[in-house]
Every structure is written in structure tokens, then in C-alpha cells.
Coordinates of C-alpha atoms and ligand atoms in Angstrom, one line a residue:
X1 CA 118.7 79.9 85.4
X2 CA 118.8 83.5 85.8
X3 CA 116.5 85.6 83.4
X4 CA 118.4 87.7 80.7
X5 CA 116.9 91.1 81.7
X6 CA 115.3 93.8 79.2
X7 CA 118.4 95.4 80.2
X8 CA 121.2 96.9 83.1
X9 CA 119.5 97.6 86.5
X10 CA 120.3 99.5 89.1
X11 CA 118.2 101.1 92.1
X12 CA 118.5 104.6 93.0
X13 CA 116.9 106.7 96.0
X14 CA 113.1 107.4 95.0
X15 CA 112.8 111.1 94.4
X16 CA 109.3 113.2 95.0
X17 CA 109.4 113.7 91.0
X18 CA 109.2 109.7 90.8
X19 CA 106.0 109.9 92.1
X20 CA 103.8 110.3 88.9
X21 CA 105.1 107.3 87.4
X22 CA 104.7 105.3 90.7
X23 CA 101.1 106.2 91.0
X24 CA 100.7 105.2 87.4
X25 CA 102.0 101.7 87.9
X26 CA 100.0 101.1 90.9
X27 CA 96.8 101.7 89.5
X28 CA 97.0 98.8 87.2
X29 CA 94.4 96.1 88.1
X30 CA 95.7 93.0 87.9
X31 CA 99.2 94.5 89.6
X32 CA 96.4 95.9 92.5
X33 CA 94.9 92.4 92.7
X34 CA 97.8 90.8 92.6
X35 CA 99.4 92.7 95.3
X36 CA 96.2 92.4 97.2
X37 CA 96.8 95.2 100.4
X38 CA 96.8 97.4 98.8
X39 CA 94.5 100.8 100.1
X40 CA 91.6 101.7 97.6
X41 CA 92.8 105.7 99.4
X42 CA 96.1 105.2 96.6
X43 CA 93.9 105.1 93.8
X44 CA 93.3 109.0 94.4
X45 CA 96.3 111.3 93.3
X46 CA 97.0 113.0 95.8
X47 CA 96.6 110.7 98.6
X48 CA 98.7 108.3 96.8
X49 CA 101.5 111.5 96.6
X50 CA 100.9 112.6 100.6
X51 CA 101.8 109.3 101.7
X52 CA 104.8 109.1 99.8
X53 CA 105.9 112.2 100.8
X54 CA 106.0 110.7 104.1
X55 CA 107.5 107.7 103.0
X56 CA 110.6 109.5 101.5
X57 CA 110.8 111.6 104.7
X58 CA 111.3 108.7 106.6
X59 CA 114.9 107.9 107.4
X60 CA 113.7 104.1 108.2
X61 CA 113.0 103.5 105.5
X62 CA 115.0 102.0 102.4
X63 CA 112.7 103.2 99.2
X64 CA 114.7 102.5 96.1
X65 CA 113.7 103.0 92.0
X66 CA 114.6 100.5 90.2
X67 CA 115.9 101.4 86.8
X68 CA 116.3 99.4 83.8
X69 CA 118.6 101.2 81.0
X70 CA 117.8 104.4 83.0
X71 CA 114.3 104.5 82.7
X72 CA 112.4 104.2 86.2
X73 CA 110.1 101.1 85.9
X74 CA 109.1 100.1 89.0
X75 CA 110.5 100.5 93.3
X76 CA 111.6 98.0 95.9
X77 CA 111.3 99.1 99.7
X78 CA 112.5 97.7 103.1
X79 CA 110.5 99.5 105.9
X80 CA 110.2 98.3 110.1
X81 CA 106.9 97.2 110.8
X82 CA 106.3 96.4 114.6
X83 CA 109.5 94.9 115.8
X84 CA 110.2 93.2 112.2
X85 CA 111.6 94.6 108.8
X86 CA 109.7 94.2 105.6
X87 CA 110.5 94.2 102.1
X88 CA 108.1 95.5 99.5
X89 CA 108.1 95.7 95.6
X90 CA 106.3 96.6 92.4
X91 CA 107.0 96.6 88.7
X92 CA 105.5 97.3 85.6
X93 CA 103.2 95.2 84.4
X94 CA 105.1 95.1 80.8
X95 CA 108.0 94.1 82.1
X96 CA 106.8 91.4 83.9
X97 CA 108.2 87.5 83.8
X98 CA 111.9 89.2 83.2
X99 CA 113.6 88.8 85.9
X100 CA 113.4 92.2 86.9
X101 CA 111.9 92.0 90.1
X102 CA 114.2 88.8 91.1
X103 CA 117.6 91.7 90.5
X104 CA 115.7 94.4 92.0
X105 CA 115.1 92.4 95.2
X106 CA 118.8 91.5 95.4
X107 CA 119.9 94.5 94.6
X108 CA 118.1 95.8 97.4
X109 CA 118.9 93.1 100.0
X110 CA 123.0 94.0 99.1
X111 CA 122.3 97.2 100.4
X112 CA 120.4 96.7 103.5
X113 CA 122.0 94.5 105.2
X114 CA 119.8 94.1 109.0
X115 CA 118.3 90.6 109.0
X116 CA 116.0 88.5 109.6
X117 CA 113.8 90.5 106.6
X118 CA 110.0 89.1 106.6
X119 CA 108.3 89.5 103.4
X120 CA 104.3 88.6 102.9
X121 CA 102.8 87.4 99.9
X122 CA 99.3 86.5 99.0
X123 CA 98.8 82.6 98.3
X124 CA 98.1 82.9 95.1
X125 CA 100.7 85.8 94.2
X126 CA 103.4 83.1 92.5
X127 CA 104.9 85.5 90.5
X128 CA 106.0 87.2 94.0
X129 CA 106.5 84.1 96.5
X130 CA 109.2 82.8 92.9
X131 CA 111.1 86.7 93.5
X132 CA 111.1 85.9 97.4
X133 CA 112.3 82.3 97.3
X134 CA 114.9 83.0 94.6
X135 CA 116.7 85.5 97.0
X136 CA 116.7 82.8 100.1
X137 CA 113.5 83.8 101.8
X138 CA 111.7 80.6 103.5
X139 CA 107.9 80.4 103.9
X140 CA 107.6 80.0 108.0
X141 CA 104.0 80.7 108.4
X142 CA 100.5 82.1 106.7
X143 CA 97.7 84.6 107.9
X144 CA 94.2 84.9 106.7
X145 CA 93.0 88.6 106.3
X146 CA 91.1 91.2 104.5
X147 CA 92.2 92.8 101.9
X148 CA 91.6 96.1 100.2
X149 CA 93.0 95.0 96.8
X150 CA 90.6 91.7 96.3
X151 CA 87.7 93.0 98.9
X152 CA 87.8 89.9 100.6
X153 CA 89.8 88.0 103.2
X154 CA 92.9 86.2 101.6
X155 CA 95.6 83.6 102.7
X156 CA 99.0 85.6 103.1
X157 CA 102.6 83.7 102.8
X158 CA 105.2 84.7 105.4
X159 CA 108.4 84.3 104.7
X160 CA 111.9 85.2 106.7
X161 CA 115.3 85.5 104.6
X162 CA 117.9 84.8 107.7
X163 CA 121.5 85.4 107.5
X164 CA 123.5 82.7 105.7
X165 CA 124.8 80.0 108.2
Ligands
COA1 C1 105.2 90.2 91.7 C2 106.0 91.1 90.7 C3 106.8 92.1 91.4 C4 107.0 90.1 89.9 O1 107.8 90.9 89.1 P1 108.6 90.3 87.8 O2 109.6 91.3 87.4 O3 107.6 89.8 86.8 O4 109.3 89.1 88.6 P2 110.5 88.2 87.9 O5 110.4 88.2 86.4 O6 111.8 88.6 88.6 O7 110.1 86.7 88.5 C5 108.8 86.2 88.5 C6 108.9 84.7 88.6 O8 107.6 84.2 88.9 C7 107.3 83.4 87.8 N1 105.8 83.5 87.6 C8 105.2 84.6 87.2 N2 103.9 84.4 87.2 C9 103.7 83.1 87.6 C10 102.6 82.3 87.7 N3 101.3 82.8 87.5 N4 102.7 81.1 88.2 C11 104.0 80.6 88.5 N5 105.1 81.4 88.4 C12 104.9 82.6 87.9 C13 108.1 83.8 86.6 O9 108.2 82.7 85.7 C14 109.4 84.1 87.3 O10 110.1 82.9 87.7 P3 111.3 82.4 86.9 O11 112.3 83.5 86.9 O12 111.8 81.2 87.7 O13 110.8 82.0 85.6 C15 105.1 91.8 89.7 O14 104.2 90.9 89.1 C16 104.3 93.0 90.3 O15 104.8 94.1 90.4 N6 103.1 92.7 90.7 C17 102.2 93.7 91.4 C18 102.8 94.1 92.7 C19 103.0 92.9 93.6 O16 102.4 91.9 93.6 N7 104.1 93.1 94.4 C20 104.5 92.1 95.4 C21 103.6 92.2 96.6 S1 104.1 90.9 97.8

């Protein structure tokens, strides 16, 4: 059953004023070492602001806000890796367990419409791998490697999300 959410949601492009708020949400530590690869370089300020300057100058890439009542609580991103497409997405912590991940990742994947998209997810992320496998994504493989975020090597979930046959 679909989660009634704190509220309506909608994505928006991710503007450079967004980035405060961002940065705050990443540096919470159970979201970091949930999320696992994540770069101990974002838990400075202005590196964490520098790369997402890049990010938003990049036409490849899909980097959306997701709103809840009009107030920016977390993003959602699809961004080419090597010769895939990945998706990517963060909330904050308070808002977890409300379904708001699950609408911003199929909000997102009605806009961009270029499939297969792959998605990775540390083993023991369930939170995530229930977002990715409510929007269609299959598991098709796992990786062990290190990651920043746990300072250890992990298992990461692959998934795919194909185009409906
Ligand atoms: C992963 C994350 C995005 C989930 O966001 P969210 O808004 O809480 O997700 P939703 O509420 O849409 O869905 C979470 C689902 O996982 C389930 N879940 C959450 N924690 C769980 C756990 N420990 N075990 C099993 N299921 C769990 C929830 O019950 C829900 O499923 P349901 O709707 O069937 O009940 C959020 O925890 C987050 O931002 N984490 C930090 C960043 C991160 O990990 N990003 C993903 C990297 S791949």
C-alpha cells in the first residue's frame, strides 16, 4: 500500500541557494552510513558546495529538489556513469519511513525517461533497496568495495529498472 505522505511533492531543478540545506542533510550520520559512498571531502563546506557547483553545471545530469508542501527536504539525481545511467537520492532523516523517497524516485523516473537506469545500494541499506524495488528496479548483481561512509569494504546491490515489456 502506498504511504500517505507528510504532504504534496514535487521535484524542482536544484538551485546553488539549495545548497546549504543539502550539505546539512548529508552530514547526518546514520544517513552517511547508511548511504555508505559517500566522500569524507563533503563533510567540509566548501568542498561539498564546489562539487555541486559542478554538478548543477552539468547538462547530463538530472539533479532535482524534492519538495514536500514547498519546503526542500531532500534531492533525487540521475547522472551517466561509464556507459550506464544512475539514479541517486537522499532525504531527511525526519521524514524518513514516509514514503517520500518512494514518490521522489518516481517522480523523477517520469521525467527522465532513457532506460535501462542502474541504481546501487549497500546490502544492508533496506530502507533504499524497498524505494528501488517499489519503482520496478530488479537486483541483477552485487560488488564488494570500500567505502568512505563505513571505512570498510561493503557488499553493494545492483539493480536495473528496464523498460516495461
Ligand atoms: C534510503 C532513504 C532515501 C529512504 O527514504 P524514505 O523517504 O525513508 O523512503 P520511503 O519511506 O519512501 O521507503 C522506505 C521503505 O523502506 C522500508 N524500510 C525502512 N527502513 C527499513 C529497515 N531497516 N528494514 C526494512 N525496511 C525498511 C520502509 O518501511 C519503507 O517501505 P514501505 O513503504 O514498504 O513501508 C533515506 O533513508 C535516506 O535518505 N538515507 C540516506 C541516503 C541514502 O541511503 N540514499 C540512498 C543511497 S543508495
Amino acid at each position: 500500500m502506498p504511504k500517505a505522505l507528510p504532504g504534496p511533492l514535487s521535484l524542482r531543478p536544484v538551485r546553488e541557494g539549495d545548497l546549504p540545506l543539502l550539505y546539512e542533510m548529508q552530514l547526518d550520520e546514520e544517513a552517511r552510513r547508511l548511504a555508505a559512498f559517500v566522500s569524507e571531502e563533503t563533510r567540509d563546506g566548501a568542498a561539498f558546495v564546489a562539487k555541486h557547483r559542478k554538478i548543477l553545471a552539468d547538462p547530463a545530469i538530472t539533479f532535482r529538489g524534492v519538495e514536500v508542501a514547498g519546503e526542500l527536504v531532500g534531492s533525487a539525481a540521475v547522472f551517466p556513469i561509464e556507459q550506464d545511467i544512475e539514479l541517486a537520492y537522499w532525504v531527511r532523516r525526519d521524514l524518513w519511513g514516509r514514503g517520500v523517497a518512494t514518490a521522489a524516485v518516481a517522480a523523477l523516473l517520469k521525467e527522465v525517461t532513457a532506460r535501462p537506469v542502474h541504481a546501487r545500494v549497500v546490502a544492508d541499506n533496506p530502507g533504499s533497496v524497498r524505494v528501488l524495488e517499489r519503482n520496478g528496479f530488479v537486483r541483477i548483481g552485487s560488488e564488494d568495495s570500500y567505502a568512505d561512509g563505513r571505512g570498510a569494504t561493503v557488499t553493494e546491490l545492483v539493480l536495473r529498472l528496464d523498460d516495461p515489456r
